[in-house]
Amino acid sequence: AQKVTQAQTEISVVEKEDVTLDCVYETRDTTYYLFWYKQPPSGELVFLIRRNSFDEQNEISGRYSWNFQKSTSSFNFTITASQVVDSAVYFCALSEADGGFKTIFGAGTRPFVKA
Amino acid sequence: DGGITQSPKYLFRKEGQNVTLSCEQNLNHDAMYWYRQDPGQGLRLIYYSQIVNDFQKGDIAEGYSVSREKKESFPLTVTSAQKNPTAFYLCASRPLGDDEQFFGPGTRLTVL
């Protein structure tokens, strides 16, 4: 069965430090997609990245970077030089190609950035 | 502007009353989804629909009902059978052949 685990509920970080949000997933499918979404206090989910199971290349977008490792079933997200505006809830999610693109979400992690 | 609208943003109802949450999209997406979010938890799938006049139960469908009479609309009814309806409800849509979901702003339902 699909499962996404974000073991960190909240992480305290000082402004300008780096913070890594962990995501571990379980799936029996060979074709699947992984996502990260950001949920600011307004509530709407904002798409950050999508990665398919055949593309393990790491990605960097500004201060955001993602490390996808199939060997450990992990898709971790790092925010470099964190800012107060980064204080939101971040969700990791998994979608299987054979499941009608139903998406399973982790419980979310909130980096609490202190000035 | 293309997007997904959910109305209202905040909704209050008395216990025992049915309530319908609106979700409309003008993105011409085929699939639509309803999720429930409780404090400190991720999103849980209630119902989803991949085409008009067809929908499937998600993981927590009990106490909810949906309809998909039009491609752009996917209303969710929270019935009195739902034991704990107070939550944040998010609607999403997805184009056919793609796996990325686009989310609406959500409706926060409080049952008094």
JSON list of C-alpha atoms in Angstrom, two decimals:
[
{"chain": "A", "resi": 1, "resn": "ALA", "atom": "CA", "xyz": [0.00, 0.00, 0.00]},
{"chain": "A", "resi": 2, "resn": "GLN", "atom": "CA", "xyz": [1.04, 3.57, -0.53]},
{"chain": "A", "resi": 3, "resn": "LYS", "atom": "CA", "xyz": [2.35, 5.52, 2.40]},
{"chain": "A", "resi": 4, "resn": "VAL", "atom": "CA", "xyz": [4.15, 8.81, 2.88]},
{"chain": "A", "resi": 5, "resn": "THR", "atom": "CA", "xyz": [5.91, 9.55, 6.14]},
{"chain": "A", "resi": 6, "resn": "GLN", "atom": "CA", "xyz": [7.04, 12.97, 7.23]},
{"chain": "A", "resi": 7, "resn": "ALA", "atom": "CA", "xyz": [8.38, 12.23, 10.67]},
{"chain": "A", "resi": 8, "resn": "GLN", "atom": "CA", "xyz": [9.12, 15.84, 11.57]},
{"chain": "A", "resi": 9, "resn": "THR", "atom": "CA", "xyz": [6.02, 17.74, 12.61]},
{"chain": "A", "resi": 10, "resn": "GLU", "atom": "CA", "xyz": [7.76, 21.02, 13.30]},
{"chain": "A", "resi": 11, "resn": "ILE", "atom": "CA", "xyz": [11.39, 22.08, 12.96]},
{"chain": "A", "resi": 12, "resn": "SER", "atom": "CA", "xyz": [12.77, 25.14, 14.66]},
{"chain": "A", "resi": 13, "resn": "VAL", "atom": "CA", "xyz": [15.36, 26.96, 12.59]},
{"chain": "A", "resi": 14, "resn": "VAL", "atom": "CA", "xyz": [17.15, 30.27, 12.91]},
{"chain": "A", "resi": 15, "resn": "GLU", "atom": "CA", "xyz": [16.84, 32.64, 10.00]},
{"chain": "A", "resi": 16, "resn": "LYS", "atom": "CA", "xyz": [19.55, 32.19, 7.35]},
{"chain": "A", "resi": 17, "resn": "GLU", "atom": "CA", "xyz": [20.23, 28.61, 8.41]},
{"chain": "A", "resi": 18, "resn": "ASP", "atom": "CA", "xyz": [19.49, 25.67, 6.13]},
{"chain": "A", "resi": 19, "resn": "VAL", "atom": "CA", "xyz": [16.71, 23.25, 6.98]},
{"chain": "A", "resi": 20, "resn": "THR", "atom": "CA", "xyz": [15.96, 19.83, 5.52]},
{"chain": "A", "resi": 21, "resn": "LEU", "atom": "CA", "xyz": [12.48, 18.33, 5.52]},
{"chain": "A", "resi": 22, "resn": "ASP", "atom": "CA", "xyz": [12.45, 14.56, 5.35]},
{"chain": "A", "resi": 23, "resn": "CYS", "atom": "CA", "xyz": [10.05, 12.47, 3.30]},
{"chain": "A", "resi": 24, "resn": "VAL", "atom": "CA", "xyz": [10.01, 8.68, 3.13]},
{"chain": "A", "resi": 25, "resn": "TYR", "atom": "CA", "xyz": [7.56, 6.85, 0.93]},
{"chain": "A", "resi": 26, "resn": "GLU", "atom": "CA", "xyz": [6.31, 3.32, 0.35]},
{"chain": "A", "resi": 27, "resn": "THR", "atom": "CA", "xyz": [4.91, 1.97, -2.89]},
{"chain": "A", "resi": 28, "resn": "ARG", "atom": "CA", "xyz": [4.86, -1.30, -4.78]},
{"chain": "A", "resi": 29, "resn": "ASP", "atom": "CA", "xyz": [4.56, 0.39, -8.15]},
{"chain": "A", "resi": 30, "resn": "THR", "atom": "CA", "xyz": [7.56, 0.96, -10.38]},
{"chain": "A", "resi": 31, "resn": "THR", "atom": "CA", "xyz": [5.97, 4.03, -11.93]},
{"chain": "A", "resi": 32, "resn": "TYR", "atom": "CA", "xyz": [5.02, 6.74, -9.52]},
{"chain": "A", "resi": 33, "resn": "TYR", "atom": "CA", "xyz": [5.29, 10.47, -8.93]},
{"chain": "A", "resi": 34, "resn": "LEU", "atom": "CA", "xyz": [6.46, 12.43, -5.94]},
{"chain": "A", "resi": 35, "resn": "PHE", "atom": "CA", "xyz": [5.49, 15.97, -5.10]},
{"chain": "A", "resi": 36, "resn": "TRP", "atom": "CA", "xyz": [6.17, 18.71, -2.62]},
{"chain": "A", "resi": 37, "resn": "TYR", "atom": "CA", "xyz": [3.53, 21.32, -1.86]},
{"chain": "A", "resi": 38, "resn": "LYS", "atom": "CA", "xyz": [3.66, 24.40, 0.35]},
{"chain": "A", "resi": 39, "resn": "GLN", "atom": "CA", "xyz": [0.66, 25.45, 2.43]},
{"chain": "A", "resi": 40, "resn": "PRO", "atom": "CA", "xyz": [0.89, 29.03, 3.71]},
{"chain": "A", "resi": 41, "resn": "PRO", "atom": "CA", "xyz": [-1.46, 30.24, 6.46]},
{"chain": "A", "resi": 42, "resn": "SER", "atom": "CA", "xyz": [-4.08, 31.14, 3.84]},
{"chain": "A", "resi": 43, "resn": "GLY", "atom": "CA", "xyz": [-4.59, 27.40, 3.32]},
{"chain": "A", "resi": 44, "resn": "GLU", "atom": "CA", "xyz": [-4.19, 26.99, -0.42]},
{"chain": "A", "resi": 45, "resn": "LEU", "atom": "CA", "xyz": [-1.64, 24.39, -1.49]},
{"chain": "A", "resi": 46, "resn": "VAL", "atom": "CA", "xyz": [1.11, 25.69, -3.74]},
{"chain": "A", "resi": 47, "resn": "PHE", "atom": "CA", "xyz": [2.86, 23.23, -6.02]},
{"chain": "A", "resi": 48, "resn": "LEU", "atom": "CA", "xyz": [6.66, 23.21, -5.65]},
{"chain": "A", "resi": 49, "resn": "ILE", "atom": "CA", "xyz": [8.01, 20.22, -7.53]},
{"chain": "A", "resi": 50, "resn": "ARG", "atom": "CA", "xyz": [7.13, 16.94, -9.21]},
{"chain": "A", "resi": 51, "resn": "ARG", "atom": "CA", "xyz": [9.51, 14.06, -9.80]},
{"chain": "A", "resi": 52, "resn": "ASN", "atom": "CA", "xyz": [8.75, 10.78, -11.55]},
{"chain": "A", "resi": 53, "resn": "SER", "atom": "CA", "xyz": [10.21, 7.50, -10.40]},
{"chain": "A", "resi": 54, "resn": "PHE", "atom": "CA", "xyz": [12.58, 7.24, -13.33]},
{"chain": "A", "resi": 55, "resn": "ASP", "atom": "CA", "xyz": [14.27, 10.55, -12.73]},
{"chain": "A", "resi": 56, "resn": "GLU", "atom": "CA", "xyz": [16.57, 10.55, -9.73]},
{"chain": "A", "resi": 57, "resn": "GLN", "atom": "CA", "xyz": [18.32, 13.72, -10.71]},
{"chain": "A", "resi": 58, "resn": "ASN", "atom": "CA", "xyz": [18.42, 16.22, -7.90]},
{"chain": "A", "resi": 59, "resn": "GLU", "atom": "CA", "xyz": [16.95, 19.63, -8.53]},
{"chain": "A", "resi": 60, "resn": "ILE", "atom": "CA", "xyz": [17.64, 23.13, -7.35]},
{"chain": "A", "resi": 61, "resn": "SER", "atom": "CA", "xyz": [15.27, 26.06, -7.69]},
{"chain": "A", "resi": 62, "resn": "GLY", "atom": "CA", "xyz": [16.50, 29.21, -6.04]},
{"chain": "A", "resi": 63, "resn": "ARG", "atom": "CA", "xyz": [16.83, 28.48, -2.33]},
{"chain": "A", "resi": 64, "resn": "TYR", "atom": "CA", "xyz": [15.00, 25.17, -2.68]},
{"chain": "A", "resi": 65, "resn": "SER", "atom": "CA", "xyz": [16.61, 21.85, -3.49]},
{"chain": "A", "resi": 66, "resn": "TRP", "atom": "CA", "xyz": [15.39, 18.30, -3.57]},
{"chain": "A", "resi": 67, "resn": "ASN", "atom": "CA", "xyz": [17.22, 15.02, -3.11]},
{"chain": "A", "resi": 68, "resn": "PHE", "atom": "CA", "xyz": [15.48, 11.95, -4.53]},
{"chain": "A", "resi": 69, "resn": "GLN", "atom": "CA", "xyz": [16.99, 8.58, -3.59]},
{"chain": "A", "resi": 70, "resn": "LYS", "atom": "CA", "xyz": [15.12, 5.46, -4.67]},
{"chain": "A", "resi": 71, "resn": "SER", "atom": "CA", "xyz": [17.50, 3.24, -2.72]},
{"chain": "A", "resi": 72, "resn": "THR", "atom": "CA", "xyz": [16.20, 4.70, 0.54]},
{"chain": "A", "resi": 73, "resn": "SER", "atom": "CA", "xyz": [12.71, 5.64, -0.75]},
{"chain": "A", "resi": 74, "resn": "SER", "atom": "CA", "xyz": [13.30, 9.21, 0.23]},
{"chain": "A", "resi": 75, "resn": "PHE", "atom": "CA", "xyz": [12.56, 12.55, -1.36]},
{"chain": "A", "resi": 76, "resn": "ASN", "atom": "CA", "xyz": [13.99, 15.19, 0.96]},
{"chain": "A", "resi": 77, "resn": "PHE", "atom": "CA", "xyz": [13.57, 18.92, 0.61]},
{"chain": "A", "resi": 78, "resn": "THR", "atom": "CA", "xyz": [16.13, 21.51, 1.71]},
{"chain": "A", "resi": 79, "resn": "ILE", "atom": "CA", "xyz": [15.55, 25.21, 2.14]},
{"chain": "A", "resi": 80, "resn": "THR", "atom": "CA", "xyz": [18.81, 27.11, 2.05]},
{"chain": "A", "resi": 81, "resn": "ALA", "atom": "CA", "xyz": [19.25, 30.34, 4.01]},
{"chain": "A", "resi": 82, "resn": "SER", "atom": "CA", "xyz": [15.77, 30.10, 5.48]},
{"chain": "A", "resi": 83, "resn": "GLN", "atom": "CA", "xyz": [13.62, 33.19, 5.80]},
{"chain": "A", "resi": 84, "resn": "VAL", "atom": "CA", "xyz": [10.64, 34.01, 8.00]},
{"chain": "A", "resi": 85, "resn": "VAL", "atom": "CA", "xyz": [8.42, 33.80, 4.90]},
{"chain": "A", "resi": 86, "resn": "ASP", "atom": "CA", "xyz": [9.35, 30.11, 4.65]},
{"chain": "A", "resi": 87, "resn": "SER", "atom": "CA", "xyz": [7.28, 29.41, 7.76]},
{"chain": "A", "resi": 88, "resn": "ALA", "atom": "CA", "xyz": [4.50, 27.31, 6.28]},
{"chain": "A", "resi": 89, "resn": "VAL", "atom": "CA", "xyz": [3.49, 23.68, 6.21]},
{"chain": "A", "resi": 90, "resn": "TYR", "atom": "CA", "xyz": [5.18, 21.59, 3.54]},
{"chain": "A", "resi": 91, "resn": "PHE", "atom": "CA", "xyz": [3.61, 18.38, 2.31]},
{"chain": "A", "resi": 92, "resn": "CYS", "atom": "CA", "xyz": [5.26, 15.52, 0.53]},
{"chain": "A", "resi": 93, "resn": "ALA", "atom": "CA", "xyz": [2.93, 13.45, -1.65]},
{"chain": "A", "resi": 94, "resn": "LEU", "atom": "CA", "xyz": [2.95, 10.26, -3.72]},
{"chain": "A", "resi": 95, "resn": "SER", "atom": "CA", "xyz": [0.85, 9.38, -6.73]},
{"chain": "A", "resi": 96, "resn": "GLU", "atom": "CA", "xyz": [0.85, 5.99, -8.46]},
{"chain": "A", "resi": 97, "resn": "ALA", "atom": "CA", "xyz": [0.26, 5.80, -12.19]},
{"chain": "A", "resi": 98, "resn": "ASP", "atom": "CA", "xyz": [-2.03, 2.81, -11.83]},
{"chain": "A", "resi": 99, "resn": "GLY", "atom": "CA", "xyz": [-4.15, 4.31, -9.08]},
{"chain": "A", "resi": 100, "resn": "GLY", "atom": "CA", "xyz": [-6.12, 6.79, -11.12]},
{"chain": "A", "resi": 101, "resn": "PHE", "atom": "CA", "xyz": [-3.63, 9.36, -9.97]},
{"chain": "A", "resi": 102, "resn": "LYS", "atom": "CA", "xyz": [-4.91, 9.31, -6.45]},
{"chain": "A", "resi": 103, "resn": "THR", "atom": "CA", "xyz": [-2.43, 11.19, -4.35]},
{"chain": "A", "resi": 104, "resn": "ILE", "atom": "CA", "xyz": [-1.39, 10.24, -0.84]},
{"chain": "A", "resi": 105, "resn": "PHE", "atom": "CA", "xyz": [-0.09, 13.05, 1.35]},
{"chain": "A", "resi": 106, "resn": "GLY", "atom": "CA", "xyz": [2.24, 12.99, 4.30]},
{"chain": "A", "resi": 107, "resn": "ALA", "atom": "CA", "xyz": [1.23, 14.69, 7.54]},
{"chain": "A", "resi": 108, "resn": "GLY", "atom": "CA", "xyz": [3.27, 17.78, 6.75]},
{"chain": "A", "resi": 109, "resn": "THR", "atom": "CA", "xyz": [6.26, 19.52, 8.31]},
{"chain": "A", "resi": 110, "resn": "ARG", "atom": "CA", "xyz": [6.38, 23.08, 9.51]},
{"chain": "A", "resi": 111, "resn": "PRO", "atom": "CA", "xyz": [9.77, 24.80, 9.65]},
{"chain": "A", "resi": 112, "resn": "PHE", "atom": "CA", "xyz": [9.41, 27.51, 12.25]},
{"chain": "A", "resi": 113, "resn": "VAL", "atom": "CA", "xyz": [11.87, 30.18, 11.19]},
{"chain": "A", "resi": 114, "resn": "LYS", "atom": "CA", "xyz": [12.96, 32.53, 13.96]},
{"chain": "A", "resi": 115, "resn": "ALA", "atom": "CA", "xyz": [14.46, 35.90, 13.19]},
{"chain": "B", "resi": 1, "resn": "ASP", "atom": "CA", "xyz": [-8.03, 34.24, -14.74]},
{"chain": "B", "resi": 2, "resn": "GLY", "atom": "CA", "xyz": [-8.05, 30.46, -14.79]},
{"chain": "B", "resi": 3, "resn": "GLY", "atom": "CA", "xyz": [-8.31, 28.70, -11.51]},
{"chain": "B", "resi": 4, "resn": "ILE", "atom": "CA", "xyz": [-10.32, 26.87, -8.92]},
{"chain": "B", "resi": 5, "resn": "THR", "atom": "CA", "xyz": [-12.81, 28.63, -6.70]},
{"chain": "B", "resi": 6, "resn": "GLN", "atom": "CA", "xyz": [-14.28, 27.35, -3.50]},
{"chain": "B", "resi": 7, "resn": "SER", "atom": "CA", "xyz": [-16.99, 29.19, -1.70]},
{"chain": "B", "resi": 8, "resn": "PRO", "atom": "CA", "xyz": [-17.50, 30.24, 0.95]},
{"chain": "B", "resi": 9, "resn": "LYS", "atom": "CA", "xyz": [-14.12, 30.45, 2.68]},
{"chain": "B", "resi": 10, "resn": "TYR", "atom": "CA", "xyz": [-15.72, 30.00, 6.10]},
{"chain": "B", "resi": 11, "resn": "LEU", "atom": "CA", "xyz": [-18.94, 28.10, 6.73]},
{"chain": "B", "resi": 12, "resn": "PHE", "atom": "CA", "xyz": [-20.84, 27.49, 9.93]},
{"chain": "B", "resi": 13, "resn": "ARG", "atom": "CA", "xyz": [-23.63, 24.99, 10.37]},
{"chain": "B", "resi": 14, "resn": "LYS", "atom": "CA", "xyz": [-25.64, 23.51, 13.17]},
{"chain": "B", "resi": 15, "resn": "GLU", "atom": "CA", "xyz": [-25.19, 19.89, 14.01]},
{"chain": "B", "resi": 16, "resn": "GLY", "atom": "CA", "xyz": [-27.53, 17.63, 12.07]},
{"chain": "B", "resi": 17, "resn": "GLN", "atom": "CA", "xyz": [-27.79, 19.86, 9.02]},
{"chain": "B", "resi": 18, "resn": "ASN", "atom": "CA", "xyz": [-26.52, 18.90, 5.61]},
{"chain": "B", "resi": 19, "resn": "VAL", "atom": "CA", "xyz": [-24.23, 21.42, 3.95]},
{"chain": "B", "resi": 20, "resn": "THR", "atom": "CA", "xyz": [-22.90, 21.68, 0.40]},
{"chain": "B", "resi": 21, "resn": "LEU", "atom": "CA", "xyz": [-19.45, 23.01, -0.41]},
{"chain": "B", "resi": 22, "resn": "SER", "atom": "CA", "xyz": [-18.92, 24.51, -3.83]},
{"chain": "B", "resi": 23, "resn": "CYS", "atom": "CA", "xyz": [-15.97, 23.83, -6.13]},
{"chain": "B", "resi": 24, "resn": "GLU", "atom": "CA", "xyz": [-15.73, 25.32, -9.61]},
{"chain": "B", "resi": 25, "resn": "GLN", "atom": "CA", "xyz": [-12.83, 25.26, -12.06]},
{"chain": "B", "resi": 26, "resn": "ASN", "atom": "CA", "xyz": [-12.36, 26.97, -15.41]},
{"chain": "B", "resi": 27, "resn": "LEU", "atom": "CA", "xyz": [-9.15, 25.16, -16.28]},
{"chain": "B", "resi": 28, "resn": "ASN", "atom": "CA", "xyz": [-10.94, 22.59, -18.45]},
{"chain": "B", "resi": 29, "resn": "HIS", "atom": "CA", "xyz": [-9.53, 19.84, -16.25]},
{"chain": "B", "resi": 30, "resn": "ASP", "atom": "CA", "xyz": [-11.07, 16.41, -16.44]},
{"chain": "B", "resi": 31, "resn": "ALA", "atom": "CA", "xyz": [-10.42, 15.11, -12.95]},
{"chain": "B", "resi": 32, "resn": "MET", "atom": "CA", "xyz": [-11.54, 16.72, -9.71]},
{"chain": "B", "resi": 33, "resn": "TYR", "atom": "CA", "xyz": [-10.89, 15.80, -6.09]},
{"chain": "B", "resi": 34, "resn": "TRP", "atom": "CA", "xyz": [-12.10, 16.58, -2.60]},
{"chain": "B", "resi": 35, "resn": "TYR", "atom": "CA", "xyz": [-9.79, 16.36, 0.39]},
{"chain": "B", "resi": 36, "resn": "ARG", "atom": "CA", "xyz": [-10.27, 16.85, 4.08]},
{"chain": "B", "resi": 37, "resn": "GLN", "atom": "CA", "xyz": [-7.54, 18.29, 6.29]},
{"chain": "B", "resi": 38, "resn": "ASP", "atom": "CA", "xyz": [-7.56, 18.13, 10.08]},
{"chain": "B", "resi": 39, "resn": "PRO", "atom": "CA", "xyz": [-5.13, 20.02, 12.31]},
{"chain": "B", "resi": 40, "resn": "GLY", "atom": "CA", "xyz": [-1.66, 18.52, 12.23]},
{"chain": "B", "resi": 41, "resn": "GLN", "atom": "CA", "xyz": [-2.59, 16.03, 9.56]},
{"chain": "B", "resi": 42, "resn": "GLY", "atom": "CA", "xyz": [-2.12, 15.68, 5.87]},
{"chain": "B", "resi": 43, "resn": "LEU", "atom": "CA", "xyz": [-4.86, 15.64, 3.30]},
{"chain": "B", "resi": 44, "resn": "ARG", "atom": "CA", "xyz": [-7.20, 12.69, 3.11]},
{"chain": "B", "resi": 45, "resn": "LEU", "atom": "CA", "xyz": [-9.14, 11.90, -0.05]},
{"chain": "B", "resi": 46, "resn": "ILE", "atom": "CA", "xyz": [-12.92, 11.96, 0.24]},
{"chain": "B", "resi": 47, "resn": "TYR", "atom": "CA", "xyz": [-14.12, 11.54, -3.36]},
{"chain": "B", "resi": 48, "resn": "TYR", "atom": "CA", "xyz": [-12.72, 11.98, -6.82]},
{"chain": "B", "resi": 49, "resn": "SER", "atom": "CA", "xyz": [-14.09, 12.15, -10.33]},
{"chain": "B", "resi": 50, "resn": "GLN", "atom": "CA", "xyz": [-12.19, 11.56, -13.55]},
{"chain": "B", "resi": 51, "resn": "ILE", "atom": "CA", "xyz": [-15.02, 12.33, -15.96]},
{"chain": "B", "resi": 52, "resn": "VAL", "atom": "CA", "xyz": [-18.47, 13.87, -15.91]},
{"chain": "B", "resi": 53, "resn": "ASN", "atom": "CA", "xyz": [-21.21, 11.74, -14.34]},
{"chain": "B", "resi": 54, "resn": "ASP", "atom": "CA", "xyz": [-18.70, 9.42, -12.75]},
{"chain": "B", "resi": 55, "resn": "PHE", "atom": "CA", "xyz": [-16.99, 9.52, -9.36]},
{"chain": "B", "resi": 56, "resn": "GLN", "atom": "CA", "xyz": [-15.28, 7.15, -6.92]},
{"chain": "B", "resi": 57, "resn": "LYS", "atom": "CA", "xyz": [-14.99, 6.98, -3.17]},
{"chain": "B", "resi": 58, "resn": "GLY", "atom": "CA", "xyz": [-11.73, 7.92, -1.60]},
{"chain": "B", "resi": 59, "resn": "ASP", "atom": "CA", "xyz": [-10.40, 6.81, 1.76]},
{"chain": "B", "resi": 60, "resn": "ILE", "atom": "CA", "xyz": [-12.95, 8.61, 3.95]},
{"chain": "B", "resi": 61, "resn": "ALA", "atom": "CA", "xyz": [-16.16, 8.83, 1.90]},
{"chain": "B", "resi": 62, "resn": "GLU", "atom": "CA", "xyz": [-18.59, 7.90, 4.68]},
{"chain": "B", "resi": 63, "resn": "GLY", "atom": "CA", "xyz": [-20.93, 10.74, 5.51]},
{"chain": "B", "resi": 64, "resn": "TYR", "atom": "CA", "xyz": [-20.20, 12.62, 2.28]},
{"chain": "B", "resi": 65, "resn": "SER", "atom": "CA", "xyz": [-21.77, 12.72, -1.16]},
{"chain": "B", "resi": 66, "resn": "VAL", "atom": "CA", "xyz": [-20.78, 14.34, -4.47]},
{"chain": "B", "resi": 67, "resn": "SER", "atom": "CA", "xyz": [-22.11, 14.94, -7.94]},
{"chain": "B", "resi": 68, "resn": "ARG", "atom": "CA", "xyz": [-20.40, 15.68, -11.25]},
{"chain": "B", "resi": 69, "resn": "GLU", "atom": "CA", "xyz": [-23.06, 16.90, -13.63]},
{"chain": "B", "resi": 70, "resn": "LYS", "atom": "CA", "xyz": [-20.76, 19.41, -15.30]},
{"chain": "B", "resi": 71, "resn": "LYS", "atom": "CA", "xyz": [-17.05, 19.24, -16.06]},
{"chain": "B", "resi": 72, "resn": "GLU", "atom": "CA", "xyz": [-16.35, 22.46, -14.24]},
{"chain": "B", "resi": 73, "resn": "SER", "atom": "CA", "xyz": [-18.28, 21.73, -11.05]},
{"chain": "B", "resi": 74, "resn": "PHE", "atom": "CA", "xyz": [-17.82, 19.14, -8.29]},
{"chain": "B", "resi": 75, "resn": "PRO", "atom": "CA", "xyz": [-19.91, 20.02, -5.21]},
{"chain": "B", "resi": 76, "resn": "LEU", "atom": "CA", "xyz": [-19.44, 18.15, -1.96]},
{"chain": "B", "resi": 77, "resn": "THR", "atom": "CA", "xyz": [-22.30, 17.58, 0.48]},
{"chain": "B", "resi": 78, "resn": "VAL", "atom": "CA", "xyz": [-21.44, 16.94, 4.08]},
{"chain": "B", "resi": 79, "resn": "THR", "atom": "CA", "xyz": [-24.36, 15.01, 5.49]},
{"chain": "B", "resi": 80, "resn": "SER", "atom": "CA", "xyz": [-25.56, 14.63, 9.04]},
{"chain": "B", "resi": 81, "resn": "ALA", "atom": "CA", "xyz": [-24.12, 11.11, 8.94]},
{"chain": "B", "resi": 82, "resn": "GLN", "atom": "CA", "xyz": [-20.60, 12.53, 9.05]},
{"chain": "B", "resi": 83, "resn": "LYS", "atom": "CA", "xyz": [-19.69, 12.20, 12.74]},
{"chain": "B", "resi": 84, "resn": "ASN", "atom": "CA", "xyz": [-17.02, 14.86, 12.89]},
{"chain": "B", "resi": 85, "resn": "PRO", "atom": "CA", "xyz": [-17.48, 17.29, 9.99]},
{"chain": "B", "resi": 86, "resn": "THR", "atom": "CA", "xyz": [-15.53, 20.25, 11.35]},
{"chain": "B", "resi": 87, "resn": "ALA", "atom": "CA", "xyz": [-12.43, 20.47, 9.16]},
{"chain": "B", "resi": 88, "resn": "PHE", "atom": "CA", "xyz": [-10.73, 22.29, 6.31]},
{"chain": "B", "resi": 89, "resn": "TYR", "atom": "CA", "xyz": [-11.89, 21.07, 2.90]},
{"chain": "B", "resi": 90, "resn": "LEU", "atom": "CA", "xyz": [-9.78, 21.40, -0.22]},
{"chain": "B", "resi": 91, "resn": "CYS", "atom": "CA", "xyz": [-10.86, 20.87, -3.79]},
{"chain": "B", "resi": 92, "resn": "ALA", "atom": "CA", "xyz": [-8.39, 20.08, -6.56]},
{"chain": "B", "resi": 93, "resn": "SER", "atom": "CA", "xyz": [-8.42, 19.42, -10.28]},
{"chain": "B", "resi": 94, "resn": "ARG", "atom": "CA", "xyz": [-6.07, 17.76, -12.72]},
{"chain": "B", "resi": 95, "resn": "PRO", "atom": "CA", "xyz": [-5.87, 17.66, -16.51]},
{"chain": "B", "resi": 96, "resn": "LEU", "atom": "CA", "xyz": [-6.11, 14.30, -18.23]},
{"chain": "B", "resi": 97, "resn": "GLY", "atom": "CA", "xyz": [-2.70, 12.82, -18.87]},
{"chain": "B", "resi": 98, "resn": "ASP", "atom": "CA", "xyz": [-0.98, 14.90, -16.23]},
{"chain": "B", "resi": 99, "resn": "ASP", "atom": "CA", "xyz": [-0.31, 14.07, -12.63]},
{"chain": "B", "resi": 100, "resn": "GLU", "atom": "CA", "xyz": [-0.12, 17.50, -11.06]},
{"chain": "B", "resi": 101, "resn": "GLN", "atom": "CA", "xyz": [-3.13, 18.63, -9.08]},
{"chain": "B", "resi": 102, "resn": "PHE", "atom": "CA", "xyz": [-4.15, 22.26, -8.77]},
{"chain": "B", "resi": 103, "resn": "PHE", "atom": "CA", "xyz": [-5.81, 23.28, -5.52]},
{"chain": "B", "resi": 104, "resn": "GLY", "atom": "CA", "xyz": [-8.51, 25.73, -4.59]},
{"chain": "B", "resi": 105, "resn": "PRO", "atom": "CA", "xyz": [-8.27, 28.05, -1.58]},
{"chain": "B", "resi": 106, "resn": "GLY", "atom": "CA", "xyz": [-10.28, 25.75, 0.66]},
{"chain": "B", "resi": 107, "resn": "THR", "atom": "CA", "xyz": [-13.41, 26.03, 2.81]},
{"chain": "B", "resi": 108, "resn": "ARG", "atom": "CA", "xyz": [-13.20, 25.87, 6.58]},
{"chain": "B", "resi": 109, "resn": "LEU", "atom": "CA", "xyz": [-16.36, 24.21, 7.88]},
{"chain": "B", "resi": 110, "resn": "THR", "atom": "CA", "xyz": [-17.32, 24.51, 11.51]},
{"chain": "B", "resi": 111, "resn": "VAL", "atom": "CA", "xyz": [-20.26, 22.56, 12.85]},
{"chain": "B", "resi": 112, "resn": "LEU", "atom": "CA", "xyz": [-21.65, 23.99, 16.06]}
]
